[in-house]
CSV table of C-alpha atoms in Angstrom, one decimal:
chain,number,residue,atom,x,y,z
A,6,MET,CA,41.8,131.3,1.9
A,7,LYS,CA,45.6,131.1,1.9
A,8,SER,CA,45.8,133.8,4.6
A,9,ASN,CA,43.3,131.9,6.8
A,10,PHE,CA,45.3,128.7,6.4
A,11,ILE,CA,48.5,130.4,7.5
A,12,SER,CA,46.8,131.9,10.5
A,13,LYS,CA,45.6,128.5,11.6
A,14,ILE,CA,49.2,127.1,11.2
A,15,SER,CA,50.6,130.0,13.3
A,16,LEU,CA,48.0,129.5,16.0
A,17,ALA,CA,48.8,125.7,16.2
A,18,THR,CA,52.5,126.4,16.4
A,19,ALA,CA,52.1,129.0,19.2
A,20,MET,CA,49.9,126.5,21.1
A,21,LEU,CA,52.5,123.8,20.7
A,22,LEU,CA,55.3,126.1,21.9
A,23,THR,CA,53.2,127.1,24.9
A,24,PHE,CA,52.6,123.4,25.8
A,25,THR,CA,56.3,122.7,25.3
A,26,ALA,CA,57.3,125.6,27.6
A,27,CYS,CA,54.9,124.5,30.3
A,28,GLY,CA,56.2,121.0,30.1
A,29,SER,CA,59.8,122.2,30.3
A,30,GLN,CA,59.0,124.4,33.3
A,31,GLN,CA,57.2,121.6,35.0
A,32,ASN,CA,60.1,119.2,34.3
A,33,ALA,CA,62.6,121.9,35.6
A,34,GLU,CA,60.6,122.3,38.8
A,35,GLU,CA,60.4,118.5,39.2
A,36,ALA,CA,64.2,118.3,38.6
A,37,SER,CA,64.8,121.1,41.1
A,38,THR,CA,62.6,119.4,43.7
A,39,ASN,CA,64.4,116.1,43.1
A,40,ASP,CA,67.8,117.9,43.4
A,41,THR,CA,66.8,119.5,46.7
A,42,SER,CA,65.6,116.2,48.1
A,43,VAL,CA,68.8,114.5,47.1
A,44,GLU,CA,70.8,117.4,48.7
A,45,GLN,CA,68.7,117.2,51.9
A,46,LYS,CA,69.3,113.5,52.1
A,47,ALA,CA,73.0,114.0,51.6
A,48,ASN,CA,73.1,116.6,54.3
A,49,GLU,CA,71.2,114.4,56.7
A,50,LYS,CA,73.7,111.6,56.0
A,51,THR,CA,76.6,114.0,56.6
A,52,GLU,CA,75.1,115.2,59.8
A,53,GLU,CA,74.6,111.6,61.0
A,54,ALA,CA,78.2,110.8,60.1
A,55,VAL,CA,79.4,113.9,62.0
A,56,ASP,CA,77.3,113.0,65.0
A,57,ASP,CA,78.6,109.4,64.9
A,58,THR,CA,82.2,110.7,64.7
A,59,ALA,CA,81.6,113.1,67.6
A,60,LYS,CA,80.1,110.3,69.7
A,61,GLU,CA,83.1,108.1,68.9
A,62,GLU,CA,85.5,110.9,69.8
A,63,GLU,CA,83.7,111.7,73.0
A,64,GLU,CA,83.7,108.0,74.0
A,65,THR,CA,87.5,107.8,73.1
A,66,SER,CA,88.1,110.9,75.2
A,67,LYS,CA,86.3,109.5,78.1
A,68,GLU,CA,88.3,106.3,77.8
A,69,ASP,CA,91.6,108.3,77.6
A,70,GLU,CA,90.6,110.2,80.7
A,71,LYS,CA,89.9,107.0,82.5
A,72,GLU,CA,93.3,105.6,81.5
A,73,VAL,CA,95.0,108.8,82.6
A,74,ALA,CA,93.1,108.8,85.9
A,75,ASN,CA,94.1,105.2,86.4
A,76,GLU,CA,97.7,106.1,85.7
A,77,ASP,CA,97.6,108.9,88.3
A,78,GLN,CA,96.2,106.6,91.0
A,79,VAL,CA,99.6,104.9,91.3
A,80,PHE,CA,99.3,104.6,95.1
A,81,GLU,CA,95.7,103.5,95.3
A,82,GLY,CA,95.3,101.1,98.2
A,83,ARG,CA,98.3,102.4,100.1
A,84,THR,CA,98.6,104.9,103.0
A,85,LEU,CA,101.0,107.8,103.6
A,86,ASN,CA,101.6,108.3,107.4
A,87,VAL,CA,102.3,111.9,108.3
A,88,VAL,CA,103.4,113.8,111.5
A,89,ALA,CA,101.9,117.3,111.1
A,90,THR,CA,101.7,120.4,113.2
A,91,SER,CA,98.0,120.9,112.6
A,92,ASP,CA,94.8,119.2,111.4
A,93,SER,CA,94.1,122.3,109.2
A,94,TYR,CA,96.1,120.6,106.4
A,95,VAL,CA,93.4,118.0,105.8
A,96,PRO,CA,92.2,119.7,102.5
A,97,LEU,CA,95.8,119.5,101.3
A,98,PHE,CA,96.1,115.8,102.1
A,99,GLU,CA,92.7,115.2,100.5
A,100,GLU,CA,93.9,116.8,97.3
A,101,PHE,CA,97.0,114.6,97.3
A,102,THR,CA,94.7,111.5,97.7
A,103,LYS,CA,92.6,112.7,94.8
A,104,GLU,CA,95.6,113.0,92.6
A,105,THR,CA,97.6,109.9,93.6
A,106,GLY,CA,95.1,107.5,95.2
A,107,ALA,CA,97.1,107.3,98.4
A,108,ASP,CA,95.2,107.7,101.6
A,109,VAL,CA,96.8,110.0,104.2
A,110,GLU,CA,96.8,109.4,107.9
A,111,PHE,CA,98.3,112.0,110.2
A,112,LEU,CA,99.2,112.6,113.8
A,113,SER,CA,99.7,116.1,115.4
A,114,MET,CA,102.8,116.3,117.5
A,115,SER,CA,105.4,118.8,118.6
A,116,SER,CA,108.8,118.8,116.9
A,117,GLY,CA,110.6,117.9,120.1
A,118,GLU,CA,108.3,115.0,120.7
A,119,VAL,CA,108.8,113.8,117.2
A,120,ILE,CA,112.6,113.5,117.7
A,121,SER,CA,112.5,112.0,121.2
A,122,ARG,CA,109.9,109.4,120.2
A,123,THR,CA,111.8,108.4,117.0
A,124,LYS,CA,115.0,108.0,118.9
A,125,ALA,CA,113.2,106.0,121.6
A,126,GLU,CA,111.5,103.6,119.1
A,127,GLY,CA,114.6,103.3,117.0
A,128,LYS,CA,112.7,103.5,113.8
A,129,ALA,CA,110.7,105.8,111.6
A,130,MET,CA,107.4,106.7,113.4
A,131,ALA,CA,105.9,107.9,110.1
A,132,ASP,CA,106.8,108.4,106.4
A,133,LEU,CA,106.6,112.2,106.3
A,134,TRP,CA,107.3,115.1,108.7
A,135,PHE,CA,105.2,118.1,107.7
A,136,GLY,CA,105.7,121.5,109.5
A,137,GLY,CA,107.8,122.7,112.4
A,138,GLY,CA,110.8,124.9,113.2
A,139,LEU,CA,113.9,124.4,111.1
A,140,ASP,CA,116.1,123.8,114.2
A,141,ALA,CA,114.3,120.5,114.9
A,142,PHE,CA,114.8,119.3,111.3
A,143,MET,CA,118.5,120.2,111.5
A,144,ALA,CA,118.8,118.2,114.8
A,145,ALA,CA,117.0,115.3,113.1
A,146,LYS,CA,119.4,115.4,110.2
A,147,ASP,CA,122.4,115.4,112.6
A,148,ASP,CA,120.8,112.4,114.4
A,149,ASP,CA,120.5,110.5,111.0
A,150,LEU,CA,116.7,110.3,111.2
A,151,LEU,CA,115.9,111.8,107.8
A,152,GLU,CA,116.1,110.5,104.2
A,153,SER,CA,117.7,112.6,101.4
A,154,TYR,CA,115.6,113.4,98.3
A,155,ASN,CA,116.1,115.5,95.2
A,156,SER,CA,114.0,116.0,92.1
A,157,ASP,CA,113.3,118.5,89.4
A,158,MET,CA,110.8,120.1,91.7
A,159,THR,CA,113.1,120.5,94.7
A,160,TYR,CA,115.8,122.0,92.5
A,161,LYS,CA,113.5,125.0,92.0
A,162,ILE,CA,113.6,125.9,95.7
A,163,PRO,CA,116.2,128.7,96.5
A,164,GLU,CA,119.2,127.3,98.4
A,165,GLU,CA,118.5,129.4,101.5
A,166,TYR,CA,115.2,127.5,101.9
A,167,LYS,CA,116.3,123.9,101.8
A,168,ASP,CA,119.1,121.6,102.9
A,169,VAL,CA,121.8,121.5,100.3
A,170,TYR,CA,121.7,117.6,100.4
A,171,GLY,CA,118.0,117.4,100.3
A,172,TYR,CA,117.3,116.2,103.8
A,173,TYR,CA,114.6,118.9,104.5
A,174,PHE,CA,112.7,121.6,102.5
A,175,SER,CA,110.6,124.6,103.4
A,176,LYS,CA,106.9,124.7,102.8
A,177,GLY,CA,106.8,128.4,103.7
A,178,LEU,CA,108.3,130.9,106.1
A,179,THR,CA,107.2,132.3,109.5
A,180,VAL,CA,108.1,135.9,109.9
A,181,VAL,CA,108.2,137.9,113.1
A,182,GLY,CA,106.8,141.4,113.8
A,183,PHE,CA,104.9,143.5,116.3
A,184,LEU,CA,101.2,143.7,117.1
A,185,VAL,CA,100.3,146.9,118.9
A,186,ASN,CA,97.1,147.9,120.8
A,187,ASP,CA,96.6,151.4,119.5
A,188,ALA,CA,94.1,152.4,122.2
A,189,ILE,CA,96.5,151.5,125.0
A,190,LEU,CA,99.4,153.4,123.4
A,191,GLU,CA,97.2,156.4,122.9
A,192,GLU,CA,96.0,156.2,126.5
A,193,LYS,CA,99.6,156.2,127.8
A,194,GLY,CA,100.8,158.8,125.3
A,195,LEU,CA,103.2,156.4,123.5
A,196,GLU,CA,104.0,156.0,119.8
A,197,ALA,CA,104.1,152.6,118.2
A,198,PRO,CA,107.6,151.1,117.9
A,199,LYS,CA,108.9,150.8,114.4
A,200,THR,CA,112.2,149.0,115.0
A,201,TRP,CA,113.7,146.5,117.5
A,202,LYS,CA,115.8,149.4,118.9
A,203,ASP,CA,112.6,151.3,119.5
A,204,LEU,CA,111.2,148.3,121.4
A,205,ALA,CA,114.3,148.6,123.7
A,206,ASP,CA,113.2,152.1,124.9
A,207,PRO,CA,112.5,152.1,128.7
A,208,LYS,CA,109.2,153.9,128.0
A,209,TYR,CA,107.8,150.5,127.0
A,210,LYS,CA,108.6,148.9,130.3
A,211,GLY,CA,105.9,146.4,131.2
A,212,GLU,CA,104.1,146.9,127.9
A,213,VAL,CA,105.7,144.1,125.9
A,214,ILE,CA,104.9,140.4,125.8
A,215,MET,CA,106.9,137.7,124.1
A,216,SER,CA,106.7,133.9,124.2
A,217,ASN,CA,109.5,131.9,125.7
A,218,PRO,CA,112.1,131.2,122.9
A,219,ALA,CA,112.8,127.8,124.5
A,220,ILE,CA,109.2,126.9,123.8
A,221,SER,CA,108.2,129.0,120.8
A,222,GLY,CA,110.0,128.4,117.6
A,223,THR,CA,108.8,131.8,116.3
A,224,ASN,CA,110.4,133.7,119.2
A,225,TYR,CA,113.6,131.6,119.0
A,226,ALA,CA,113.7,132.8,115.4
A,227,ALA,CA,113.2,136.4,116.6
A,228,LEU,CA,116.1,136.1,119.1
A,229,LYS,CA,118.4,134.3,116.6
A,230,GLY,CA,117.5,136.9,113.9
A,231,LEU,CA,118.5,139.8,116.2
A,232,LEU,CA,121.9,138.2,116.8
A,233,ASP,CA,122.4,137.8,113.0
A,234,LEU,CA,121.2,141.3,112.3
A,235,TYR,CA,123.4,143.1,114.9
A,236,GLY,CA,126.1,140.6,115.7
A,237,GLU,CA,126.7,138.8,119.0
A,238,GLU,CA,127.8,141.7,121.2
A,239,GLU,CA,125.4,144.4,120.0
A,240,GLY,CA,122.6,141.8,119.5
A,241,TRP,CA,122.7,140.6,123.1
A,242,SER,CA,123.0,144.1,124.4
A,243,LEU,CA,119.9,145.1,122.5
A,244,PHE,CA,118.0,142.0,123.8
A,245,GLU,CA,118.9,142.8,127.4
A,246,LYS,CA,117.2,146.1,127.0
A,247,ILE,CA,114.1,144.6,125.4
A,248,ASN,CA,114.1,142.0,128.3
A,249,ASP,CA,113.9,144.9,130.8
A,250,ASN,CA,110.5,145.8,129.2
A,251,ILE,CA,109.1,142.3,129.5
A,252,ASP,CA,107.5,141.2,132.7
A,253,PHE,CA,107.3,137.5,131.9
A,254,TYR,CA,107.7,135.2,128.9
A,255,SER,CA,104.5,133.3,128.1
A,256,LYS,CA,104.4,129.6,127.7
A,257,ARG,CA,102.1,129.6,124.7
A,258,GLY,CA,103.0,130.8,121.3
A,259,LYS,CA,99.6,132.5,120.8
A,260,ASP,CA,99.6,134.4,124.1
A,261,PRO,CA,101.2,137.6,122.7
A,262,GLN,CA,98.5,138.1,120.1
A,263,GLU,CA,95.6,137.1,122.3
A,264,LYS,CA,96.8,139.2,125.4
A,265,THR,CA,97.6,142.2,123.2
A,266,ALA,CA,94.1,142.0,121.6
A,267,GLN,CA,92.5,141.7,125.1
A,268,GLY,CA,94.3,144.9,126.2
A,269,GLU,CA,96.6,143.2,128.8
A,270,PHE,CA,99.7,144.5,126.9
A,271,ALA,CA,100.3,147.2,124.4
A,272,ILE,CA,102.8,145.3,122.2
A,273,GLY,CA,103.1,141.7,121.3
A,274,ILE,CA,106.0,140.0,119.5
A,275,ILE,CA,104.1,137.7,117.1
A,276,PRO,CA,104.3,135.5,113.9
A,277,VAL,CA,102.8,137.8,111.3
A,278,ASP,CA,100.0,136.0,109.3
A,279,GLN,CA,96.4,136.5,108.1
A,280,LYS,CA,95.1,135.8,111.7
A,281,ALA,CA,97.2,138.7,113.0
A,282,PHE,CA,95.7,141.0,110.4
A,283,ASP,CA,92.2,139.7,111.1
A,284,ALA,CA,92.7,140.3,114.8
A,285,ALA,CA,94.0,143.8,114.1
A,286,GLU,CA,90.8,144.6,112.1
A,287,ASP,CA,88.5,143.1,114.8
A,288,TYR,CA,90.2,144.7,117.8
A,289,GLY,CA,91.6,148.0,116.6
A,290,LEU,CA,95.2,146.8,116.5
A,291,THR,CA,98.1,147.5,114.1
A,292,VAL,CA,100.5,144.9,112.6
A,293,ILE,CA,104.1,146.3,112.2
A,294,TYR,CA,107.0,144.8,110.3
A,295,PRO,CA,110.2,146.0,112.0
A,296,GLU,CA,111.9,148.4,109.7
A,297,ASP,CA,115.4,147.5,110.9
A,298,GLY,CA,115.0,143.8,110.0
A,299,ILE,CA,112.4,141.1,110.0
A,300,PRO,CA,113.4,137.7,111.6
A,301,TRP,CA,112.2,134.6,109.8
A,302,VAL,CA,112.4,130.8,110.0
A,303,PRO,CA,111.6,128.2,107.4
A,304,GLU,CA,108.8,125.7,108.2
A,305,GLY,CA,110.3,122.3,107.5
A,306,VAL,CA,109.2,119.2,105.6
A,307,ALA,CA,111.2,116.0,105.5
A,308,ILE,CA,111.1,112.2,104.8
A,309,PHE,CA,111.9,109.9,107.6
A,310,LYS,CA,114.8,107.5,107.1
A,311,ASP,CA,113.8,103.9,106.3
A,312,SER,CA,110.1,104.6,106.3
A,313,GLU,CA,107.7,102.1,104.8
A,314,ASN,CA,106.4,104.4,102.1
A,315,THR,CA,109.3,106.5,101.0
A,316,ASP,CA,108.1,106.6,97.3
A,317,ILE,CA,104.8,108.1,98.4
A,318,ALA,CA,106.5,110.6,100.6
A,319,GLU,CA,108.8,111.6,97.7
A,320,ALA,CA,105.7,112.1,95.5
A,321,PHE,CA,104.1,114.3,98.2
A,322,ILE,CA,107.2,116.5,98.3
A,323,ASP,CA,106.8,117.1,94.6
A,324,PHE,CA,103.1,117.6,94.9
A,325,MET,CA,103.7,120.1,97.8
A,326,LEU,CA,105.9,122.2,95.5
A,327,SER,CA,103.2,122.4,92.7
A,328,GLU,CA,101.4,125.7,92.1
A,329,LYS,CA,98.1,124.2,93.3
A,330,ALA,CA,99.5,122.9,96.5
A,331,GLN,CA,101.5,126.0,97.3
A,332,THR,CA,98.4,128.1,96.8
A,333,MET,CA,96.4,125.9,99.2
A,334,ILE,CA,99.2,126.0,101.8
A,335,ALA,CA,99.3,129.8,101.5
A,336,GLU,CA,95.5,129.9,102.2
A,337,ILE,CA,95.7,127.4,105.1
A,338,ASP,CA,98.7,129.1,106.8
A,339,GLY,CA,97.5,132.6,106.0
A,340,LYS,CA,101.0,133.7,104.9
A,341,ASP,CA,102.4,135.4,101.9
A,342,THR,CA,105.9,133.8,102.0
A,343,ASN,CA,105.2,130.9,99.8
A,344,GLN,CA,106.1,133.0,96.8
A,345,LEU,CA,109.7,132.9,98.2
A,346,ILE,CA,109.7,129.1,98.1
A,347,VAL,CA,108.2,128.7,94.7
A,348,PRO,CA,108.6,131.9,92.7
A,349,ASP,CA,105.7,133.3,90.6
A,350,ILE,CA,102.9,131.3,92.4
A,351,LYS,CA,99.8,133.1,93.4
A,352,GLY,CA,99.1,133.6,97.1
A,353,LEU,CA,98.2,136.1,99.8
A,354,ASP,CA,99.6,139.6,99.9
A,355,LEU,CA,100.0,140.8,103.4
A,356,GLY,CA,102.4,143.6,102.4
A,357,LEU,CA,105.5,141.9,103.6
A,358,PRO,CA,108.6,144.0,102.6
A,359,LYS,CA,110.8,141.1,101.5
A,360,ASP,CA,113.8,143.4,101.2
A,361,LYS,CA,113.6,143.8,105.0
A,362,LEU,CA,114.1,140.1,105.8
A,363,ILE,CA,117.2,139.6,107.8
A,364,ASP,CA,120.2,138.0,106.1
A,365,GLU,CA,120.2,135.0,108.5
A,366,ASP,CA,122.9,132.3,108.9
A,367,LEU,CA,120.7,129.2,108.9
A,368,SER,CA,123.8,127.0,109.1
A,369,THR,CA,124.0,127.9,112.8
A,370,PHE,CA,120.2,128.0,113.5
A,371,GLY,CA,120.3,124.5,115.0
A,372,SER,CA,123.9,124.1,116.1
A,373,GLN,CA,123.8,127.3,118.2
A,374,ARG,CA,120.4,126.8,119.7
A,375,GLU,CA,121.5,125.3,123.0
A,376,GLU,CA,124.1,128.1,123.4
A,377,ILE,CA,121.6,130.8,122.6
A,378,LEU,CA,118.9,129.5,124.8
A,379,ASN,CA,121.3,129.1,127.8
A,380,LYS,CA,122.3,132.8,127.3
A,381,PHE,CA,118.6,133.8,127.1
A,382,LYS,CA,117.8,132.0,130.3
A,383,GLU,CA,120.7,133.7,132.1
A,384,ILE,CA,119.3,137.1,131.0
A,385,ALA,CA,115.6,136.4,131.6
A,386,GLY,CA,116.0,134.6,134.9
A,387,ASP,CA,112.7,133.7,136.6
A,388,LYS,CA,110.6,135.5,133.9
A,389,ALA,CA,111.2,132.5,131.6
A,390,SER,CA,110.0,129.6,133.7
A,391,GLU,CA,109.0,126.6,131.5
A,392,GLU,CA,107.0,124.9,134.2
């Protein structure tokens, strides 16, 4: 009886413990579920807060960009008037407009015409002069037609590629070399000339074409470079021998390349650029940098004195010397000399041996021009007609 009673109590206790355990487990599961729900809601709120913050930051960033853009458009509604050597620079001018807001209007005109017209009108015909031979810019400086400008950007240009007082700067260099028609040389049993002295060999008589230095800035640079390389006496003596191999001096700067490519001449004295290498590939020609020395001339840029938009012209000079603009100019001009103007920029690589550039005296490039051309005309005679 007592044993039976104890058994019943034990059974009741076990059942009670089982119910309690089940209740505890259920409560634990409910608590866990509640905790998870709370955590999910908290995470959702956190995510919403992050999203809201991100949206606010994005909106703030856009506002900042608008403010910066507005600050950059300092010349919006104004126009920079440019005299340029070519309409190929339109993409460069458009980039300047994009960065500053200034519109750019340009007129293509020769350097000589720029100077004569400015003198005749007695005032600046534009705000900026972009491109042309250095001798014209030197003459314009002497005639008091240019404005001086210096900045942190212009100080980066090596001294040999700018006016010491900031009246003009180089946007690049034109270098002079030879373009030879390999088929013609082979047909006549001639080797390609490697130096200017080679070019003076009588075996090339009638095979060489050169533009008139009085018309072509590139070939005036070639003539002046020879005189700087060999000195007055030896330089003129060398040129007289080269002149003996030239039947006539062309009136167009592009004639030597075109007529050599067409097979009219075996050797052309040319400005070396990407177009020359393209022609060489297309027509079976070879571009040669003279081993005894490479003539060169800076391509000038300057601000006209008393122009209406001097501040925009100054901004363009700084823009022109930026890495982006110099890269664009290198592509447009097809030259690899921009790296000399602004070191370390990226540009074309046409294999120019920079150590072969002639040590030229640019201080006399303009002042001796008339004297040099008079001597040239005396040597060339009727072969250098300008009519």
